[in-house]
Short mmCIF file of C-alpha atoms and ligand atoms in Angstrom, two decimals:
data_model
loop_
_atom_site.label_atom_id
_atom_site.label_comp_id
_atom_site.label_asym_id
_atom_site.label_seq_id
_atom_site.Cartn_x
_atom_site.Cartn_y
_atom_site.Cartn_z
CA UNK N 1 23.36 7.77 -34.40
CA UNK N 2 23.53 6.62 -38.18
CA UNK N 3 20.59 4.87 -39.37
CA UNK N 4 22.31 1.31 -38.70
CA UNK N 5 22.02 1.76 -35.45
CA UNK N 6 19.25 3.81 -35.13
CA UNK N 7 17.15 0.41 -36.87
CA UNK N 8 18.29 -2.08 -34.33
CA UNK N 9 15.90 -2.21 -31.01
CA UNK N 10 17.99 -2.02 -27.84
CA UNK N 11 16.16 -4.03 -25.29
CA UNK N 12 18.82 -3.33 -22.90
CA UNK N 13 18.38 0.06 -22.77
CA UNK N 14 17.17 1.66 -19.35
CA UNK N 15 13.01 2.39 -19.44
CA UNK N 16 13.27 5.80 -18.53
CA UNK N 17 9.34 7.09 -17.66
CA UNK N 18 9.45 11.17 -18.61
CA UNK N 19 7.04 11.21 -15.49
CA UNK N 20 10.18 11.59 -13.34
CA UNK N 21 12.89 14.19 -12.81
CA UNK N 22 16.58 13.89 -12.69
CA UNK N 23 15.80 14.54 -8.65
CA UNK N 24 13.25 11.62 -8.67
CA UNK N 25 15.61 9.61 -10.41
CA UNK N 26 18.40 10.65 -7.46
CA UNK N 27 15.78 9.63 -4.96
CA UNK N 28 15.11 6.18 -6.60
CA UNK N 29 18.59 5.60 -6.38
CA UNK N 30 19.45 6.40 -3.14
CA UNK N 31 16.24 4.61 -1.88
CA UNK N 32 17.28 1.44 -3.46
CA UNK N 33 20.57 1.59 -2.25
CA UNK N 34 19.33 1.94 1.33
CA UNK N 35 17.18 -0.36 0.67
CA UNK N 36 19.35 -3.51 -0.28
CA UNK N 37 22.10 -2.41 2.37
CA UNK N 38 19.56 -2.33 5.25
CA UNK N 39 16.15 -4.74 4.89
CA UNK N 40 17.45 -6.70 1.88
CA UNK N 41 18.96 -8.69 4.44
CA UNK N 42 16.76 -8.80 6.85
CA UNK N 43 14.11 -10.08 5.03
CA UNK N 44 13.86 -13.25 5.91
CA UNK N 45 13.97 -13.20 9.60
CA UNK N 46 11.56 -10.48 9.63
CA UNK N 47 9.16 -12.73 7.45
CA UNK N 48 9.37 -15.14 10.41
CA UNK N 49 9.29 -12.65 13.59
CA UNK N 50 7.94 -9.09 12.19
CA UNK N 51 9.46 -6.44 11.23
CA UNK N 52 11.20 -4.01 14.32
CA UNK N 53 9.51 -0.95 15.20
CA UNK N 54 12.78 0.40 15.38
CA UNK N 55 12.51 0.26 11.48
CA UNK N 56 10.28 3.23 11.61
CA UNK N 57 12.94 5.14 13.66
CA UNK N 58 15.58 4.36 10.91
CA UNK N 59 13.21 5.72 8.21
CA UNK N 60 12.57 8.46 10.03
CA UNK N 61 16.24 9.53 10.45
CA UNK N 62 16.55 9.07 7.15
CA UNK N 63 13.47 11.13 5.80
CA UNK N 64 11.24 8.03 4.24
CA UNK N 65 8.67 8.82 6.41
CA UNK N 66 8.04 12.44 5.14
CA UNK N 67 9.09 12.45 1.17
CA UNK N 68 5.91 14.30 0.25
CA UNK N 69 4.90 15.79 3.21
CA UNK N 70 5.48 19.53 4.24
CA UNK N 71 8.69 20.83 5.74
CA UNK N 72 7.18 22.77 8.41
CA UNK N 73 6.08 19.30 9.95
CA UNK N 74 9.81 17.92 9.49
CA UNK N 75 8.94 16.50 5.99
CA UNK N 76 10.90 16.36 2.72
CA UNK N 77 8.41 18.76 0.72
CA UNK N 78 8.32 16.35 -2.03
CA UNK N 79 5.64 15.62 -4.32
CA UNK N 80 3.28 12.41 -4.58
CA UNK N 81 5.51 10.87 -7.14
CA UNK N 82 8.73 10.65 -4.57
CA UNK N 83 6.02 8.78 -2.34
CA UNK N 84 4.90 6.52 -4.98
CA UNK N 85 8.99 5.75 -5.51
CA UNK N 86 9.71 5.06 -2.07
CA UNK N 87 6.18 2.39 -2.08
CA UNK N 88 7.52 0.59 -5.39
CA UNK N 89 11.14 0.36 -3.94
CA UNK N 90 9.98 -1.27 -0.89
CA UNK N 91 8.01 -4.09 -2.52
CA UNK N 92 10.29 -4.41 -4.93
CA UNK N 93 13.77 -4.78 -2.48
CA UNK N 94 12.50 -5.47 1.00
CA UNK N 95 8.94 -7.38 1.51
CA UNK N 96 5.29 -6.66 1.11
CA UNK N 97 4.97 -6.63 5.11
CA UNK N 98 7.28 -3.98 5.63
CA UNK N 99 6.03 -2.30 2.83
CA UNK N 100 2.19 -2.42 3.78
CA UNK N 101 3.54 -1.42 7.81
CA UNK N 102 5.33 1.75 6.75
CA UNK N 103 2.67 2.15 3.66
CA UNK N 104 -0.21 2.87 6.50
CA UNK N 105 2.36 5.17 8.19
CA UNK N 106 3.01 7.76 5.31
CA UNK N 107 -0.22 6.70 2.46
CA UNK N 108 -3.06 6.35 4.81
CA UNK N 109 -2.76 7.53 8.31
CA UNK N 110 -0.68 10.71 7.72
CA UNK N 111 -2.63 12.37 5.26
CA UNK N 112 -5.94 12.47 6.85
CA UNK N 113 -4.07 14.56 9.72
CA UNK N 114 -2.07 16.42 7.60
CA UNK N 115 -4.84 17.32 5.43
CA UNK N 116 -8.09 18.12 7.58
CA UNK N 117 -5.99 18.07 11.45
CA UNK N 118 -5.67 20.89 13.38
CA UNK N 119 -2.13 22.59 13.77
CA UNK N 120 -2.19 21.02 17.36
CA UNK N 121 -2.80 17.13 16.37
CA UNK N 122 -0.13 17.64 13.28
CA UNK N 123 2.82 19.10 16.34
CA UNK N 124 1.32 16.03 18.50
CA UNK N 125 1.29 12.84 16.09
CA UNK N 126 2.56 14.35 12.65
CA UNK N 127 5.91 15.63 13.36
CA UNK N 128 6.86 12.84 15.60
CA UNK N 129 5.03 10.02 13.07
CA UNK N 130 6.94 11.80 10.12
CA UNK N 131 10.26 11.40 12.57
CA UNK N 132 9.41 7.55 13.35
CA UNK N 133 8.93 8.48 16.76
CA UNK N 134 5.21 7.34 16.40
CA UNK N 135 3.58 4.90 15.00
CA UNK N 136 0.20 5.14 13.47
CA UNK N 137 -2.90 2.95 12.03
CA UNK N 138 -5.95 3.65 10.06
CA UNK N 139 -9.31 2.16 11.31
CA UNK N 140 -12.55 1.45 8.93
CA UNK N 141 -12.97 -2.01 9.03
CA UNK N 142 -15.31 -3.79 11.16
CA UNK N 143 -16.00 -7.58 11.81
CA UNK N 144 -19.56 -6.59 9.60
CA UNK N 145 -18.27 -3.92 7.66
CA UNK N 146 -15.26 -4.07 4.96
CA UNK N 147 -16.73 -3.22 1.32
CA UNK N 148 -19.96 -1.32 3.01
CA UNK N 149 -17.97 1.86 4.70
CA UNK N 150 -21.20 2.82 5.20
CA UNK N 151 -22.63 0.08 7.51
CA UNK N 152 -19.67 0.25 10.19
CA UNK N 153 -21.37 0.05 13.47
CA UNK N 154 -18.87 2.13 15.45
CA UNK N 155 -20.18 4.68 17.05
CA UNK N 156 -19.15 7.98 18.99
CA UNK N 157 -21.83 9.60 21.34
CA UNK N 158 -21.15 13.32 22.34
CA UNK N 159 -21.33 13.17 26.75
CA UNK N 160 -21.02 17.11 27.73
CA UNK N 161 -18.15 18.11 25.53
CA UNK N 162 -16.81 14.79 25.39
CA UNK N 163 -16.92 11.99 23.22
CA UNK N 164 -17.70 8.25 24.04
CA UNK N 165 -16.69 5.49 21.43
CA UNK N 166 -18.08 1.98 21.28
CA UNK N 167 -17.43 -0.23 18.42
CA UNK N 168 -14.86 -2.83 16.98
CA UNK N 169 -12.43 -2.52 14.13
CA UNK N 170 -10.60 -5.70 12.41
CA UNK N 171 -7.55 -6.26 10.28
CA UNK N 172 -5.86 -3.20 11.38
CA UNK N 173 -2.69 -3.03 10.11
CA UNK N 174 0.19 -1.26 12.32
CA UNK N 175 -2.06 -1.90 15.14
CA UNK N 176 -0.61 -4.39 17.48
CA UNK N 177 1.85 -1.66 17.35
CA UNK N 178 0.34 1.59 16.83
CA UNK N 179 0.74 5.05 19.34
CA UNK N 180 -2.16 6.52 17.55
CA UNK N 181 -5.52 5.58 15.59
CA UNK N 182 -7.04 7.20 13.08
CA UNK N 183 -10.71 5.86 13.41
CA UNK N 184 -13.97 6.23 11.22
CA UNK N 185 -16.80 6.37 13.67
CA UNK N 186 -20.42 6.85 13.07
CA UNK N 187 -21.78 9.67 15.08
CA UNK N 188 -25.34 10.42 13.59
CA UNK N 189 -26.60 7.26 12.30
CA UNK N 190 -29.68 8.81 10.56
CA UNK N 191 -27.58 11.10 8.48
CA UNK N 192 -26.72 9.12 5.64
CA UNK N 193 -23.41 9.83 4.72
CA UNK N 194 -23.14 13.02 6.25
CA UNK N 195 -23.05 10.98 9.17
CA UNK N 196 -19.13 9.89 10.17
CA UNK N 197 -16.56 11.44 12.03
CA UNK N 198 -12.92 10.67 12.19
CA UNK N 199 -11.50 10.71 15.40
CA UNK N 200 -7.33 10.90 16.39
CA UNK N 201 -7.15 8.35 19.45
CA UNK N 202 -4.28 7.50 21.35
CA UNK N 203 -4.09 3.96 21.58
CA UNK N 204 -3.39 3.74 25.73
CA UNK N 205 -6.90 5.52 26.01
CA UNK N 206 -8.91 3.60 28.56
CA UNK N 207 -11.45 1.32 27.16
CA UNK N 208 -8.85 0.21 24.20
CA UNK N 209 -7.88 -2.77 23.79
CA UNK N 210 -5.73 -4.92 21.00
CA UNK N 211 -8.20 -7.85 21.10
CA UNK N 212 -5.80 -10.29 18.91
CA UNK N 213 -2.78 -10.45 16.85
CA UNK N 214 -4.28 -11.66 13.78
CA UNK N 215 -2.63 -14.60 11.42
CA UNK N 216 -2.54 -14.16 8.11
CA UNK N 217 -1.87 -15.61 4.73
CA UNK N 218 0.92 -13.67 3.65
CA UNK N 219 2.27 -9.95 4.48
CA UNK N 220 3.66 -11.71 7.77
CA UNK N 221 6.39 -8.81 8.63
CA UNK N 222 3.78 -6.99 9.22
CA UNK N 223 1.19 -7.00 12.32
CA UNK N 224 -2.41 -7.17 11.81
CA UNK N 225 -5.20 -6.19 14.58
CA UNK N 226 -8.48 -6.71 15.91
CA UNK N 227 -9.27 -4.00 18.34
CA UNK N 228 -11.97 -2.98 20.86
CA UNK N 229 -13.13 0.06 22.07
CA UNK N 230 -15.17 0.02 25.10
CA UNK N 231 -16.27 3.45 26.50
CA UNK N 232 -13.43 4.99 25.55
CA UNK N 233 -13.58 8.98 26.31
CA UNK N 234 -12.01 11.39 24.06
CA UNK N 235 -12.48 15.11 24.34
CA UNK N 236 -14.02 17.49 21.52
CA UNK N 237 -10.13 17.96 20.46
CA UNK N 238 -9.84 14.35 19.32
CA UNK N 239 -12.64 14.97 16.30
CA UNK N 240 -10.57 14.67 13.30
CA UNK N 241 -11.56 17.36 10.08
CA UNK N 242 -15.19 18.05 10.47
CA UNK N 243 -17.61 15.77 12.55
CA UNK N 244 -20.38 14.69 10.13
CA UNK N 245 -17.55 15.08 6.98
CA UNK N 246 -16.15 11.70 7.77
CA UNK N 247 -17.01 9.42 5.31
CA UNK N 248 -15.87 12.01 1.91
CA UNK N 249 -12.77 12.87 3.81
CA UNK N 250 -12.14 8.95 4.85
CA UNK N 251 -13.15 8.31 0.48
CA UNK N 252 -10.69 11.31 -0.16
CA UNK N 253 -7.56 9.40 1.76
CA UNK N 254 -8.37 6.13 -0.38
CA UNK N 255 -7.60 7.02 -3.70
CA UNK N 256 -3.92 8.36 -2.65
CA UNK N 257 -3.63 4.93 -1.01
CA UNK N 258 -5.34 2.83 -3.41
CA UNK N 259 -2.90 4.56 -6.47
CA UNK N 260 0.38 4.12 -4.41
CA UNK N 261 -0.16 0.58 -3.65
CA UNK N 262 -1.08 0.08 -8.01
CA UNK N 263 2.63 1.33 -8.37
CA UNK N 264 4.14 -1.27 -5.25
CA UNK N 265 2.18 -4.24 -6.34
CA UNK N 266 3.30 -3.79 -9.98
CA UNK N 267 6.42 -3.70 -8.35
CA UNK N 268 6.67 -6.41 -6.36
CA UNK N 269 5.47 -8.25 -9.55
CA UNK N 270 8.63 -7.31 -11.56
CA UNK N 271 10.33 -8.66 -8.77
CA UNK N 272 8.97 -12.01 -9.35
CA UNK N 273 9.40 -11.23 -13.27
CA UNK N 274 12.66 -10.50 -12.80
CA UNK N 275 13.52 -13.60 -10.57
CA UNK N 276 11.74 -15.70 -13.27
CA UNK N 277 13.43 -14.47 -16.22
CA UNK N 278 16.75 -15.24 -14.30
CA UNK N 279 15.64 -18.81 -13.54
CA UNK N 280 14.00 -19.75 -17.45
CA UNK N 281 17.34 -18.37 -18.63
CA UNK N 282 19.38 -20.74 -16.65
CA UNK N 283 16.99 -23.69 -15.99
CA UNK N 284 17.00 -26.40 -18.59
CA UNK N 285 14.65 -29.03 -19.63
CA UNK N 286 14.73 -31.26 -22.97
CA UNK N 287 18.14 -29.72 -23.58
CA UNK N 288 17.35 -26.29 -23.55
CA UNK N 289 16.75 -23.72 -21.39
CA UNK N 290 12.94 -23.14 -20.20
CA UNK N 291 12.71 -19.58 -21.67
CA UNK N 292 13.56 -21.50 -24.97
CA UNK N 293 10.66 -23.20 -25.08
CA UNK N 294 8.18 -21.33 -27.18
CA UNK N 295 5.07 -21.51 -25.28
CA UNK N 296 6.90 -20.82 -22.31
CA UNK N 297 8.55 -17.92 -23.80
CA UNK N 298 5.37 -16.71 -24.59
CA UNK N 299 3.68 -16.48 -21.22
CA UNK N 300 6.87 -14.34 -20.21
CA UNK N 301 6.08 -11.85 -23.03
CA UNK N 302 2.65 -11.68 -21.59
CA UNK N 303 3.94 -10.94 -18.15
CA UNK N 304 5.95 -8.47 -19.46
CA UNK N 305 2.78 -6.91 -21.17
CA UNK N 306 0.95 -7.17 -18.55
CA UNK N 307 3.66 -5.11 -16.37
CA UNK N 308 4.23 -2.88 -18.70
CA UNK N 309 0.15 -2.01 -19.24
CA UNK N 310 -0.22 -2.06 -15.57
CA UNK N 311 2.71 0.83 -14.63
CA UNK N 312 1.67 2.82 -17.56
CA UNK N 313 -2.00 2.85 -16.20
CA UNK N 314 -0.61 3.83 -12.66
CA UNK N 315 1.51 6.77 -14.04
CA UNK N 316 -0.86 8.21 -16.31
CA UNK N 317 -3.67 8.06 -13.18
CA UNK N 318 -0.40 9.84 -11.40
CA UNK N 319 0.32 12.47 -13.19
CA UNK N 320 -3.54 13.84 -13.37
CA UNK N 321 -3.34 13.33 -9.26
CA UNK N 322 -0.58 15.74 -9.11
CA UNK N 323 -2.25 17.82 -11.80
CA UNK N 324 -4.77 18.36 -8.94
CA UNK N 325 -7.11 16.10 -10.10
CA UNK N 326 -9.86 13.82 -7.92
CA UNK N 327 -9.40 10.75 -10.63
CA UNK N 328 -11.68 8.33 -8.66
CA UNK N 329 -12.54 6.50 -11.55
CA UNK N 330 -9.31 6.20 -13.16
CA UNK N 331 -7.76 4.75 -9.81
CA UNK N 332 -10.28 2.56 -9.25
CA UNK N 333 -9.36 1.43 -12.88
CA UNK N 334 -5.85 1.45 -11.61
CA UNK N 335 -6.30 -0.82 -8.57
CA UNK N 336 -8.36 -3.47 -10.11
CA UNK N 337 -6.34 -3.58 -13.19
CA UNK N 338 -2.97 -3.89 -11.52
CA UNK N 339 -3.94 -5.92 -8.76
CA UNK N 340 -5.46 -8.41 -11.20
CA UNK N 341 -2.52 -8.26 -13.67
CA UNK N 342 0.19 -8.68 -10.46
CA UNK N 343 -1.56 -11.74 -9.45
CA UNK N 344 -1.52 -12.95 -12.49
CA UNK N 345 2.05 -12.79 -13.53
CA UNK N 346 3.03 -13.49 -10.09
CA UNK N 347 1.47 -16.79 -9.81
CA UNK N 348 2.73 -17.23 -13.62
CA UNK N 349 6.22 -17.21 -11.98
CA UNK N 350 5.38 -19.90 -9.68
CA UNK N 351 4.07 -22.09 -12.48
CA UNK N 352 7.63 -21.04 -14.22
CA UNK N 353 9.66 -22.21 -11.57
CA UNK N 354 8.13 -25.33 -11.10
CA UNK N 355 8.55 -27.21 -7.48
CA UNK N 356 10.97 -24.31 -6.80
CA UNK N 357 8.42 -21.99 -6.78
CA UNK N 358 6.93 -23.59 -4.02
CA UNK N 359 10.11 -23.60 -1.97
CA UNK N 360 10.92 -21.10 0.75
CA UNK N 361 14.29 -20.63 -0.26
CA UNK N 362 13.17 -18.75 -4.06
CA UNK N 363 11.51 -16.39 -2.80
CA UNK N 364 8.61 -16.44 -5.32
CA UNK N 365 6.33 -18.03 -3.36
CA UNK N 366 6.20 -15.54 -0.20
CA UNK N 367 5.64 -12.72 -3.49
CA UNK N 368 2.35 -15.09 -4.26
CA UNK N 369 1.53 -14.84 -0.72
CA UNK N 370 1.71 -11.20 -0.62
CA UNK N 371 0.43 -10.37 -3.89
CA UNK N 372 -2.64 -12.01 -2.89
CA UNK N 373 -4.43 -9.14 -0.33
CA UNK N 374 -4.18 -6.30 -2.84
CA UNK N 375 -7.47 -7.75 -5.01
CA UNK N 376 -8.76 -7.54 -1.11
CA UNK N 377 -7.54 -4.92 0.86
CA UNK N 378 -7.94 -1.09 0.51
CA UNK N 379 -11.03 -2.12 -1.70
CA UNK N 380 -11.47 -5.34 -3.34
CA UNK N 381 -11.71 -5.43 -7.50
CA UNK N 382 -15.24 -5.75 -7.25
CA UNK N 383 -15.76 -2.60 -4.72
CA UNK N 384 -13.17 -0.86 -7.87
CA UNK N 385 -15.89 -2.35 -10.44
CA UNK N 386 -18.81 -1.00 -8.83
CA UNK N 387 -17.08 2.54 -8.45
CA UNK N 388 -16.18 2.31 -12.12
CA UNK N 389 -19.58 0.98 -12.95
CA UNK N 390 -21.19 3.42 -11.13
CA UNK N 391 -19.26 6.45 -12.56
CA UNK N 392 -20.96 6.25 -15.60
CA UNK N 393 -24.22 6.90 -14.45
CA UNK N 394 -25.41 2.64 -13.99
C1 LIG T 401 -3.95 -8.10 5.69
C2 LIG T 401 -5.03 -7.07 5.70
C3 LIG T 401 -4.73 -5.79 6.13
C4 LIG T 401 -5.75 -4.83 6.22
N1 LIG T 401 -5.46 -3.60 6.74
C5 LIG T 401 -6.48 -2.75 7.03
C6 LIG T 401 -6.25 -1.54 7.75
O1 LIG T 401 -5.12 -1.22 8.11
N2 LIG T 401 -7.32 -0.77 8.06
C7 LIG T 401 -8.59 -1.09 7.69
O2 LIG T 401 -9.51 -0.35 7.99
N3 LIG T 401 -8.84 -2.22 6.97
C8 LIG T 401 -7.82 -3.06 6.65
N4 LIG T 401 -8.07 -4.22 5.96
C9 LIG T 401 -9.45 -4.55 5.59
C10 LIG T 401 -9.74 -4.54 4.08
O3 LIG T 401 -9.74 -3.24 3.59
C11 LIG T 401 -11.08 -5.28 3.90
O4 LIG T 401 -10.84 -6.64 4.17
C12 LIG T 401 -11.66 -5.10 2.51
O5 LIG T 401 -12.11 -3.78 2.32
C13 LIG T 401 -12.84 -6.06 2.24
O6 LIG T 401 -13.77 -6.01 3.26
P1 LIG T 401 -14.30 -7.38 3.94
O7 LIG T 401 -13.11 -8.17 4.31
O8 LIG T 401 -15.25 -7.03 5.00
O9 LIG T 401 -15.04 -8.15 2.77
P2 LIG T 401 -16.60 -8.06 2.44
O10 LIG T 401 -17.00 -6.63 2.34
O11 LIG T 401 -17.36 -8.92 3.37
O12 LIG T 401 -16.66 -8.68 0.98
C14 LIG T 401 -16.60 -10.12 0.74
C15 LIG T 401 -16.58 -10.35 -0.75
O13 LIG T 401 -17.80 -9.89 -1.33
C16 LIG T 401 -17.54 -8.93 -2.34
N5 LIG T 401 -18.57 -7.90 -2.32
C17 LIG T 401 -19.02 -7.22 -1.25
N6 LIG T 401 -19.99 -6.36 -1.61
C18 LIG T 401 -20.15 -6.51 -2.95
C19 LIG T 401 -21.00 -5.91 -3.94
N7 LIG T 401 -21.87 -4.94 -3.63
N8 LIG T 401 -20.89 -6.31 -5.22
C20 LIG T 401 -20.00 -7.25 -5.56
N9 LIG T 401 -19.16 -7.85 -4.69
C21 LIG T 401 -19.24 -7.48 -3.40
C22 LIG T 401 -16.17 -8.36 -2.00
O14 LIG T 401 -15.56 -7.78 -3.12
C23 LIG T 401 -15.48 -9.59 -1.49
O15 LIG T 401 -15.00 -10.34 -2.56
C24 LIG T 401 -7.06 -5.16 5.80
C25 LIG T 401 -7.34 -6.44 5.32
C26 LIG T 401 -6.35 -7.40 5.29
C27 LIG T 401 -6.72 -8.77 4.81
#
């Protein structure tokens, strides 16, 4: 390169993050290419009617389903960062439904299993959820309980060498749907927080039933639940990890969540970004194109600051995960800084495109409809606050 060269930027050039391998690269590739061959198209129809269960199969076939989970159980053996790929390929190309439906799968209701299960419930719901034989959901929330984990009313009563679970959980995702539950229960209510179990529940167990088919602002591919459980007898086998443990190992499957979604919603954002920078490029008003327009040219620079600030923060919390760390506070700082700065810019885009961005047919507003639930679900910004807060001793 002579120094000619070497002194002129080249914006054009591929951002290559040295957080990923040649193989992750491969696997970005390939994702994306599945990805705007098979649900690119789709999208639209399955924003109106849901998204096919049969999806799940397809993933499964081709290995989505498993990227960082162990071969013995019919996964990939990849690490978290193939995961975290296949999350910000799927907001970015398909839709934030799909993406939350098969994110509940793989980020939240598979690792609990995987991780504390015994080698019985990983052959019976693992290996076929990792296939997209099953589907699964993750149950904490309660009609009186989101933020407060603590104050779910749920409860599971030991009856001989039984259990017997009362309680209602809301918003479920995947669980209009679901084969399987993994539910937070409280089964000692005077033990503080050594006081939950998790429980693996087949969803035809007597006494369950899927109450309603929530609506929903946005995310509408996907299916949202409010479910009942009346009586519902499990045996001994059904406890999931240690009974009493639930609540750190329930904490524990959050932050591998919580980060994953930083990287999809910063995705779906440079979706929008992207869109937008098309449309001020090509869009003219007072005889020049919008992106000409200083002040308007300026609020695209901070979008792309904002984006750029956002994935950095997510990758830097990523790489001390797969160091082995337990960065709580860094991915709370993650989630409320990316959900915020995704919002932002992706309402930004709206405002760019004018009464087009409030049109069906651009796409940006069902992006603003999405974006919306991350500041909510998972744990809300001011849950991530308090966490941060918290972590230094206030
Ligand atoms: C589409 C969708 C899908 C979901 N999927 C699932 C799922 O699959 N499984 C599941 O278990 N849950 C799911 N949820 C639930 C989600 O995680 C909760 O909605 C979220 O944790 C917030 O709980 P809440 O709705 O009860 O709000 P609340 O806890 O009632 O909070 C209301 C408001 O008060 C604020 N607040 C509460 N306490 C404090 C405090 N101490 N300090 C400051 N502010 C506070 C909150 O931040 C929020 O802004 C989903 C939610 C939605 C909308």
């Amino acid at each position: 390169m002579t120094s000619a060269t070497m002194l002129k930027p080249d914006h054009t050039a591929r951002r290559r993050y040295d957080l990923f391998t040649d193989e992750h690269e491969d696997l970005r590739a390939s994702i994306r290419r599945f990805v705007s061959t098979e649900l690119t198209p789709q999208i639209d129809e399955w924003e109106a009617s849901g998204f096919p269960d049969s999806v799940f199969t397809r993933f499964g076939e081709c290995g989505f389903l498993g990227l960082d989970k162990p071969e013995q159980y019919g996964g990939q053996g990849g690490d978290f960062l193939s995961e975290l790929i296949l999350c910000e390929e799927l907001y970015y190309g398909a839709n934030g439904g799909l993406a939350m439906g098969v994110g509940v799968q793989v980020d939240m209701a598979m690792p609990p299993i995987l991780a504390f299960g015994t080698e019985e419930q990983k052959q019976q719901w693992a290996v076929p959820a990792i296939a997209g034989e099953r589907i699964l959901c993750l149950g904490i929330s309660e009609p009186n309980a989101g933020s407060d984990v603590a104050a779910i009313k749920t409860r599971a009563v030991r009856d001989g060498s039984d259990w017997v679970i009362n309680g209602t959980k809301t918003y479920i995702t995947n669980g209009i749907r679901a084969d399987a539950i993994v539910l937070v229960t409280k089964t000692d209510p005077g033990a503080g927080y050594d006081g939950f179990t998790l429980f693996l529940v087949p969803m035809d167990a007597p006494g369950i039933t899927r109450s309603k088919r929530l609506e929903k602002l946005g995310m509408h591919a996907s299916d949202t639940a409010l479910i009942t459980f009346e009586d519902v007898r499990v045996p001994d086998s059904a406890v999931l990890g240690t009974a009493g443990k639930g609540f750190y190992q329930i904490m524990w499957e959050l932050q591998g969540e919580r980060l994953s979604g930083c990287a999809g919603n910063i995705a779906a954002a440079q979706r929008a970004f992207d869109l937008t920078l098309e449309y001020v490029k090509t869009r003219e008003t007072f005889g020049k194109p919008l992106g000409r327009h200083q002040a308007l040219r300026h609020r695209v620079a901070e979008m792309a600051v904002k984006l750029e600030a956002g994935r950095e923060l997510t990758y830097a919390t990523a790489r001390r995960m797969i160091a082995g760390e337990y960065p709580v506070r860094e991915v709370s700082m993650a989630k409320v800084f990316t959900c915020r700065a995704a919002n932002e810019v992706v309402d930004e885009c709206v405002q760019l495109h004018g009464g087009a961005g409030y049109m069906r047919e651009y796409g940006i507003e069902r992006l603003w409809r999405d974006i919306r639930l991350c500041r909510i679900g998972g744990g809300t910004d001011e849950i991530m606050l308090e966490v941060v807060g918290k972590s230094f001793g206030l």
